[in-house]
Amino acid sequence: MEYEVTIGIPVYNVEKYIRSTLESALAQTFSSIEILICDDCATDGSVDIIRSYQQTHPRGRDIRILHHSRNMGVGPSRNRLIQEARGHYLFFMDADDLIETDTIETLMTAMEEQQADVVYGSYDKIDRVHYTPTQPFLYDSQTFVGHDAFAMYMFSQHGKFQVSVCNCLLNLDFLRRNQLHFIDALFWEDMAFTYDMAVHVERAVLLSDVTYHYLCRPNSLSNYQDRDVLQRDEILNNVSTIDYLKGRCYSLREKPYISSLCYVLQVNSFYIVCFVLKFWHQIEPRMSYRKLRQIMHHPMSLWCILHFRYQRASNLLLWLIGNLPTPLLILTVSMIRIIKNK
């Protein structure tokens, strides 16, 4: 059976949330939707709940469940969803989030009008960790046409742009044609996928409509929680994703957005080092100072940076920090962190 849209949901031990998530997906005003679940070897009642909806809900026949033989993580689960989806378009959804009843209809309307590769909706963040007020993240409605136009916007507006793959409608033919996939990383696999995707996009749409409600909850992989002990490997998993993206930079050196991309990656590296220094005594086993210097390594040479058209000074400063002797690098980053926190 073919569908216009597949809503792809990786599932692992979310029995407290999956009913609400599934009901919001099944309540869509758009009719031609497949709900594709990837069971990543859940050990609770998540899949039993989904099966009950298959049997009792009026749209239950549109629910399909894929099963992994072992727990593989979010990235491989999403790759399986890309491979197995029967829709022409794919919408990723996390198993603890919610969407509006007209989310797919809203995104599909823009997709068809603009013949886009990707359409993003606006969203809000519901904090169930610290219970801060709900934060809306609203885009200005706009369309990007032409190679590099979307990537240029995204990398230059990195603080205002979501890197999550949830809440965007993706053209599956575009994904498969460009062989886009998720890297096998515990953290920030969304960022790697979104950055890899952006460089291929010819037409993209941003909408001001809020179409997604992102739940920030305790024990979610998406967030560092308040803990007495932080595992070094968790932080290094983040670093590995940034290193993967840095490794892609040289092949993009002639692109107009390369200076913005480098700056984004270096800023992320800088904040990782700041985080490590802030929680130095809580990280086990301890991270070496030499590793912090490696994290700050700039992906481009000094010669390339001096020829950047945009953000030359910012990249040069970050390059210089990364090339300081290790003790001086630690001192400099520590001082900047203290000044920024005042």
Short mmCIF file of C-alpha atoms in Angstrom, two decimals:
data_model
loop_
_atom_site.label_atom_id
_atom_site.label_comp_id
_atom_site.label_asym_id
_atom_site.label_seq_id
_atom_site.Cartn_x
_atom_site.Cartn_y
_atom_site.Cartn_z
CA MET A 1 0.00 0.00 0.00
CA GLU A 2 1.35 3.43 -0.96
CA TYR A 3 0.95 6.60 1.05
CA GLU A 4 1.68 10.25 0.50
CA VAL A 5 3.40 10.62 3.88
CA THR A 6 5.14 8.32 6.34
CA ILE A 7 5.40 9.44 9.97
CA GLY A 8 8.48 7.61 11.24
CA ILE A 9 8.83 7.02 14.99
CA PRO A 10 11.79 5.22 16.62
CA VAL A 11 10.60 3.54 19.84
CA TYR A 12 12.57 2.43 22.86
CA ASN A 13 11.06 2.21 26.38
CA VAL A 14 8.57 5.07 26.12
CA GLU A 15 5.43 3.44 27.50
CA LYS A 16 4.65 6.56 29.59
CA TYR A 17 4.52 8.76 26.48
CA ILE A 18 3.73 6.66 23.41
CA ARG A 19 -0.09 6.82 23.77
CA SER A 20 -0.16 10.62 23.51
CA THR A 21 2.40 10.62 20.72
CA LEU A 22 0.55 7.99 18.72
CA GLU A 23 -2.82 9.65 19.21
CA SER A 24 -1.50 12.97 17.92
CA ALA A 25 -0.11 11.19 14.84
CA LEU A 26 -3.35 9.29 14.23
CA ALA A 27 -5.49 12.44 14.65
CA GLN A 28 -4.07 14.12 11.53
CA THR A 29 -6.47 15.86 9.17
CA PHE A 30 -4.37 14.65 6.23
CA SER A 31 -5.65 11.24 5.18
CA SER A 32 -2.85 9.40 3.34
CA ILE A 33 -0.44 8.71 6.21
CA GLU A 34 1.50 5.62 7.20
CA ILE A 35 2.60 5.43 10.84
CA LEU A 36 5.89 3.52 10.69
CA ILE A 37 7.30 2.39 14.05
CA CYS A 38 10.85 1.12 14.50
CA ASP A 39 10.98 -0.99 17.67
CA ASP A 40 14.58 -0.76 18.86
CA CYS A 41 14.16 -3.76 21.18
CA ALA A 42 12.02 -2.00 23.78
CA THR A 43 11.90 -3.89 27.07
CA ASP A 44 8.78 -2.24 28.50
CA GLY A 45 5.17 -2.19 27.27
CA SER A 46 5.69 0.33 24.45
CA VAL A 47 5.14 -2.10 21.58
CA ASP A 48 2.14 -3.74 23.25
CA ILE A 49 0.48 -0.33 23.45
CA ILE A 50 1.18 0.27 19.75
CA ARG A 51 -0.26 -3.14 18.84
CA SER A 52 -3.44 -2.32 20.73
CA TYR A 53 -3.85 0.79 18.56
CA GLN A 54 -3.29 -1.34 15.47
CA GLN A 55 -6.23 -3.51 16.50
CA THR A 56 -8.66 -0.93 17.85
CA HIS A 57 -8.06 2.47 16.23
CA PRO A 58 -9.99 3.38 13.03
CA ARG A 59 -6.63 4.11 11.35
CA GLY A 60 -4.93 1.12 12.97
CA ARG A 61 -4.30 -0.60 9.64
CA ASP A 62 -2.01 2.31 8.73
CA ILE A 63 0.33 1.46 11.62
CA ARG A 64 3.29 -0.74 10.68
CA ILE A 65 5.95 -1.99 13.12
CA LEU A 66 9.54 -2.81 12.23
CA HIS A 67 11.67 -4.73 14.71
CA HIS A 68 15.39 -4.72 15.37
CA SER A 69 17.05 -7.94 16.50
CA ARG A 70 19.16 -5.91 18.98
CA ASN A 71 19.18 -2.40 20.39
CA MET A 72 20.94 -0.18 17.83
CA GLY A 73 20.12 3.42 18.81
CA VAL A 74 18.25 6.33 17.27
CA GLY A 75 20.45 6.84 14.20
CA PRO A 76 20.22 3.27 12.84
CA SER A 77 16.48 3.25 13.68
CA ARG A 78 15.92 6.36 11.57
CA ASN A 79 18.01 4.87 8.76
CA ARG A 80 15.68 1.87 8.79
CA LEU A 81 12.69 4.21 8.59
CA ILE A 82 14.21 5.90 5.51
CA GLN A 83 14.75 2.52 3.88
CA GLU A 84 11.33 1.05 4.67
CA ALA A 85 8.98 4.06 4.35
CA ARG A 86 6.20 3.65 1.80
CA GLY A 87 5.29 7.33 1.62
CA HIS A 88 6.56 9.86 -0.90
CA TYR A 89 7.47 12.12 2.02
CA LEU A 90 8.85 11.37 5.48
CA PHE A 91 8.18 13.12 8.79
CA PHE A 92 10.32 12.05 11.75
CA MET A 93 8.74 12.21 15.17
CA ASP A 94 10.19 11.31 18.56
CA ALA A 95 8.14 8.88 20.65
CA ASP A 96 7.53 11.36 23.47
CA ASP A 97 6.55 14.45 21.45
CA LEU A 98 3.27 15.79 20.05
CA ILE A 99 2.11 17.35 16.79
CA GLU A 100 -0.88 19.52 15.91
CA THR A 101 -3.82 17.85 14.16
CA ASP A 102 -3.07 19.76 10.95
CA THR A 103 0.72 19.42 11.06
CA ILE A 104 1.06 17.12 8.05
CA GLU A 105 -1.58 19.00 6.06
CA THR A 106 0.21 22.31 6.70
CA LEU A 107 3.62 20.96 5.71
CA MET A 108 2.25 19.08 2.69
CA THR A 109 0.54 22.18 1.35
CA ALA A 110 3.84 24.07 1.37
CA MET A 111 5.70 21.05 -0.02
CA GLU A 112 3.37 20.74 -3.01
CA GLU A 113 3.17 24.48 -3.68
CA GLN A 114 6.95 24.91 -3.70
CA GLN A 115 8.02 21.43 -4.90
CA ALA A 116 10.52 21.54 -2.04
CA ASP A 117 13.11 19.07 -0.82
CA VAL A 118 12.29 19.93 2.81
CA VAL A 119 9.68 21.99 4.70
CA TYR A 120 10.22 23.05 8.32
CA GLY A 121 7.50 24.11 10.75
CA SER A 122 8.01 26.19 13.89
CA TYR A 123 7.85 24.45 17.28
CA ASP A 124 7.80 24.92 21.02
CA LYS A 125 9.75 23.28 23.82
CA ILE A 126 7.99 21.93 26.90
CA ASP A 127 10.40 21.61 29.82
CA ARG A 128 9.71 18.61 32.07
CA VAL A 129 13.17 18.72 33.67
CA HIS A 130 13.31 22.16 35.28
CA TYR A 131 9.69 23.16 34.49
CA THR A 132 10.61 26.50 32.96
CA PRO A 133 7.91 28.21 30.85
CA THR A 134 7.23 26.76 27.40
CA GLN A 135 9.60 28.29 24.85
CA PRO A 136 8.32 28.97 21.31
CA PHE A 137 10.81 28.84 18.41
CA LEU A 138 9.23 30.67 15.50
CA TYR A 139 10.62 31.06 12.00
CA ASP A 140 9.79 33.84 9.61
CA SER A 141 7.97 32.20 6.71
CA GLN A 142 10.34 32.11 3.75
CA THR A 143 11.43 30.01 0.79
CA PHE A 144 14.97 29.27 -0.38
CA VAL A 145 15.60 28.47 -4.04
CA GLY A 146 18.89 27.52 -5.65
CA HIS A 147 21.93 25.51 -4.71
CA ASP A 148 23.63 26.75 -1.50
CA ALA A 149 20.85 29.24 -0.61
CA PHE A 150 19.41 27.14 2.22
CA ALA A 151 22.81 26.00 3.51
CA MET A 152 24.04 29.61 3.55
CA TYR A 153 21.03 30.64 5.65
CA MET A 154 21.19 27.67 8.01
CA PHE A 155 24.90 27.93 8.83
CA SER A 156 24.82 31.70 9.22
CA GLN A 157 21.71 31.54 11.46
CA HIS A 158 22.81 28.52 13.47
CA GLY A 159 21.60 29.89 16.80
CA LYS A 160 18.12 30.45 15.41
CA PHE A 161 17.77 27.21 13.47
CA GLN A 162 16.73 23.80 14.72
CA VAL A 163 19.12 20.95 13.95
CA SER A 164 16.60 18.32 14.99
CA VAL A 165 15.21 16.23 12.14
CA CYS A 166 11.83 16.21 13.82
CA ASN A 167 9.23 18.70 12.59
CA CYS A 168 10.32 18.79 8.98
CA LEU A 169 8.73 17.09 6.01
CA LEU A 170 11.36 15.46 3.81
CA ASN A 171 11.13 14.37 0.19
CA LEU A 172 12.08 10.69 0.33
CA ASP A 173 13.29 10.60 -3.26
CA PHE A 174 15.63 13.50 -2.41
CA LEU A 175 16.98 11.62 0.65
CA ARG A 176 17.53 8.37 -1.20
CA ARG A 177 18.96 9.99 -4.34
CA ASN A 178 21.60 11.77 -2.24
CA GLN A 179 22.17 8.68 -0.07
CA LEU A 180 21.56 10.67 3.10
CA HIS A 181 21.73 8.70 6.31
CA PHE A 182 22.37 9.05 10.04
CA ILE A 183 25.80 8.38 11.45
CA ASP A 184 25.97 5.86 14.27
CA ALA A 185 26.43 8.29 17.16
CA LEU A 186 24.85 8.43 20.60
CA PHE A 187 24.49 12.22 20.56
CA TRP A 188 23.99 14.94 17.94
CA GLU A 189 23.27 12.52 15.09
CA ASP A 190 20.50 15.00 14.16
CA MET A 191 23.06 17.74 13.68
CA ALA A 192 25.25 15.60 11.42
CA PHE A 193 22.26 14.56 9.30
CA THR A 194 20.86 18.09 9.02
CA TYR A 195 24.23 19.58 8.05
CA ASP A 196 24.87 16.81 5.51
CA MET A 197 21.40 17.31 4.07
CA ALA A 198 21.59 21.12 3.83
CA VAL A 199 24.41 21.09 1.29
CA HIS A 200 22.21 19.16 -1.17
CA VAL A 201 18.98 21.15 -0.77
CA GLU A 202 17.78 23.08 -3.83
CA ARG A 203 14.41 24.22 -2.47
CA ALA A 204 13.45 24.63 1.20
CA VAL A 205 10.58 26.26 3.06
CA LEU A 206 10.35 27.61 6.61
CA LEU A 207 6.90 28.19 8.13
CA SER A 208 5.88 30.34 11.07
CA ASP A 209 3.11 27.86 12.00
CA VAL A 210 3.79 25.90 15.22
CA THR A 211 3.47 22.28 14.14
CA TYR A 212 5.47 20.40 16.79
CA HIS A 213 5.69 20.22 20.59
CA TYR A 214 9.07 19.00 21.80
CA LEU A 215 9.05 17.44 25.27
CA CYS A 216 12.29 17.84 27.22
CA ARG A 217 12.04 15.12 29.86
CA PRO A 218 14.21 13.42 32.50
CA ASN A 219 16.42 10.59 31.20
CA SER A 220 16.04 11.68 27.58
CA LEU A 221 19.14 11.23 25.41
CA SER A 222 18.62 14.76 24.14
CA ASN A 223 19.73 16.43 27.35
CA TYR A 224 22.50 16.34 29.88
CA GLN A 225 20.77 16.03 33.24
CA ASP A 226 21.85 17.33 36.63
CA ARG A 227 24.07 14.49 37.82
CA ASP A 228 26.84 14.06 40.34
CA VAL A 229 28.93 12.10 37.85
CA LEU A 230 29.29 12.72 34.10
CA GLN A 231 30.75 9.99 31.94
CA ARG A 232 33.65 11.05 29.74
CA ASP A 233 32.42 8.82 26.92
CA GLU A 234 29.17 10.80 26.70
CA ILE A 235 31.10 13.99 26.06
CA LEU A 236 33.43 12.27 23.61
CA ASN A 237 30.39 11.02 21.68
CA ASN A 238 29.44 14.65 21.11
CA VAL A 239 33.01 15.40 20.09
CA SER A 240 32.99 12.53 17.57
CA THR A 241 29.99 14.05 15.79
CA ILE A 242 31.69 17.45 15.56
CA ASP A 243 34.87 15.74 14.33
CA TYR A 244 32.85 13.95 11.64
CA LEU A 245 31.48 17.29 10.42
CA LYS A 246 34.90 18.94 10.57
CA GLY A 247 36.19 16.13 8.38
CA ARG A 248 33.66 17.15 5.71
CA CYS A 249 34.75 20.79 5.60
CA TYR A 250 37.70 20.52 3.25
CA SER A 251 35.55 19.14 0.43
CA LEU A 252 33.27 22.18 0.86
CA ARG A 253 36.08 24.74 0.94
CA GLU A 254 34.89 26.52 -2.23
CA LYS A 255 31.32 26.94 -0.98
CA PRO A 256 30.11 30.42 0.08
CA TYR A 257 28.99 29.07 3.45
CA ILE A 258 32.24 27.32 4.44
CA SER A 259 33.34 30.11 6.81
CA SER A 260 29.96 30.02 8.59
CA LEU A 261 30.04 26.23 8.84
CA CYS A 262 33.56 26.29 10.29
CA TYR A 263 32.56 28.97 12.77
CA VAL A 264 29.53 26.95 13.94
CA LEU A 265 31.66 23.84 14.47
CA GLN A 266 34.38 25.76 16.29
CA VAL A 267 31.85 27.46 18.57
CA ASN A 268 30.41 24.04 19.43
CA SER A 269 33.93 22.80 20.16
CA PHE A 270 34.59 25.83 22.33
CA TYR A 271 31.43 25.23 24.37
CA ILE A 272 32.32 21.57 24.84
CA VAL A 273 35.68 22.63 26.29
CA CYS A 274 33.91 25.20 28.50
CA PHE A 275 31.53 22.48 29.71
CA VAL A 276 34.40 20.13 30.52
CA LEU A 277 36.25 22.80 32.49
CA LYS A 278 33.10 23.77 34.37
CA PHE A 279 32.35 20.20 35.43
CA TRP A 280 35.96 19.03 35.55
CA HIS A 281 35.67 17.25 38.91
CA GLN A 282 32.41 15.49 37.98
CA ILE A 283 33.73 13.84 34.83
CA GLU A 284 34.86 10.23 35.16
CA PRO A 285 37.37 9.15 34.12
CA ARG A 286 39.10 12.53 33.94
CA MET A 287 39.68 14.02 30.50
CA SER A 288 43.23 14.99 29.57
CA TYR A 289 44.21 18.57 28.80
CA ARG A 290 45.70 17.29 25.57
CA LYS A 291 42.27 16.08 24.51
CA LEU A 292 40.81 19.55 25.10
CA ARG A 293 43.39 20.98 22.73
CA GLN A 294 42.45 18.38 20.12
CA ILE A 295 38.78 19.32 20.46
CA MET A 296 39.63 22.94 19.59
CA HIS A 297 41.44 21.97 16.37
CA HIS A 298 40.14 24.08 13.46
CA PRO A 299 39.11 22.09 10.35
CA MET A 300 40.79 24.53 7.93
CA SER A 301 44.36 25.77 7.57
CA LEU A 302 45.41 29.30 8.44
CA TRP A 303 45.89 30.00 4.73
CA CYS A 304 42.29 29.01 3.96
CA ILE A 305 40.94 31.06 6.87
CA LEU A 306 42.79 34.17 5.68
CA HIS A 307 40.96 33.81 2.37
CA PHE A 308 37.49 33.48 3.91
CA ARG A 309 35.04 36.04 2.58
CA TYR A 310 32.85 36.00 5.70
CA GLN A 311 33.57 35.63 9.43
CA ARG A 312 37.32 35.69 8.81
CA ALA A 313 38.13 37.41 12.12
CA SER A 314 35.95 35.05 14.19
CA ASN A 315 37.48 31.96 12.61
CA LEU A 316 40.96 33.38 12.96
CA LEU A 317 40.43 33.99 16.68
CA LEU A 318 39.18 30.43 17.21
CA TRP A 319 42.08 29.06 15.16
CA LEU A 320 44.53 31.00 17.34
CA ILE A 321 42.94 29.72 20.56
CA GLY A 322 43.14 26.16 19.28
CA ASN A 323 46.83 26.57 18.45
CA LEU A 324 47.89 28.02 21.78
CA PRO A 325 50.17 25.89 23.99
CA THR A 326 47.91 23.66 26.06
CA PRO A 327 48.30 25.47 29.43
CA LEU A 328 47.66 28.84 27.77
CA LEU A 329 44.65 27.45 25.87
CA ILE A 330 43.09 26.20 29.13
CA LEU A 331 43.75 29.54 30.82
CA THR A 332 42.29 31.51 27.90
CA VAL A 333 39.12 29.43 27.66
CA SER A 334 38.66 29.57 31.44
CA MET A 335 38.98 33.35 31.46
CA ILE A 336 36.52 33.75 28.57
CA ARG A 337 34.06 31.46 30.35
CA ILE A 338 34.29 33.44 33.58
CA ILE A 339 33.87 36.77 31.76
CA LYS A 340 30.82 35.50 29.81
CA ASN A 341 29.19 34.26 33.02
CA LYS A 342 29.51 37.60 34.82
#
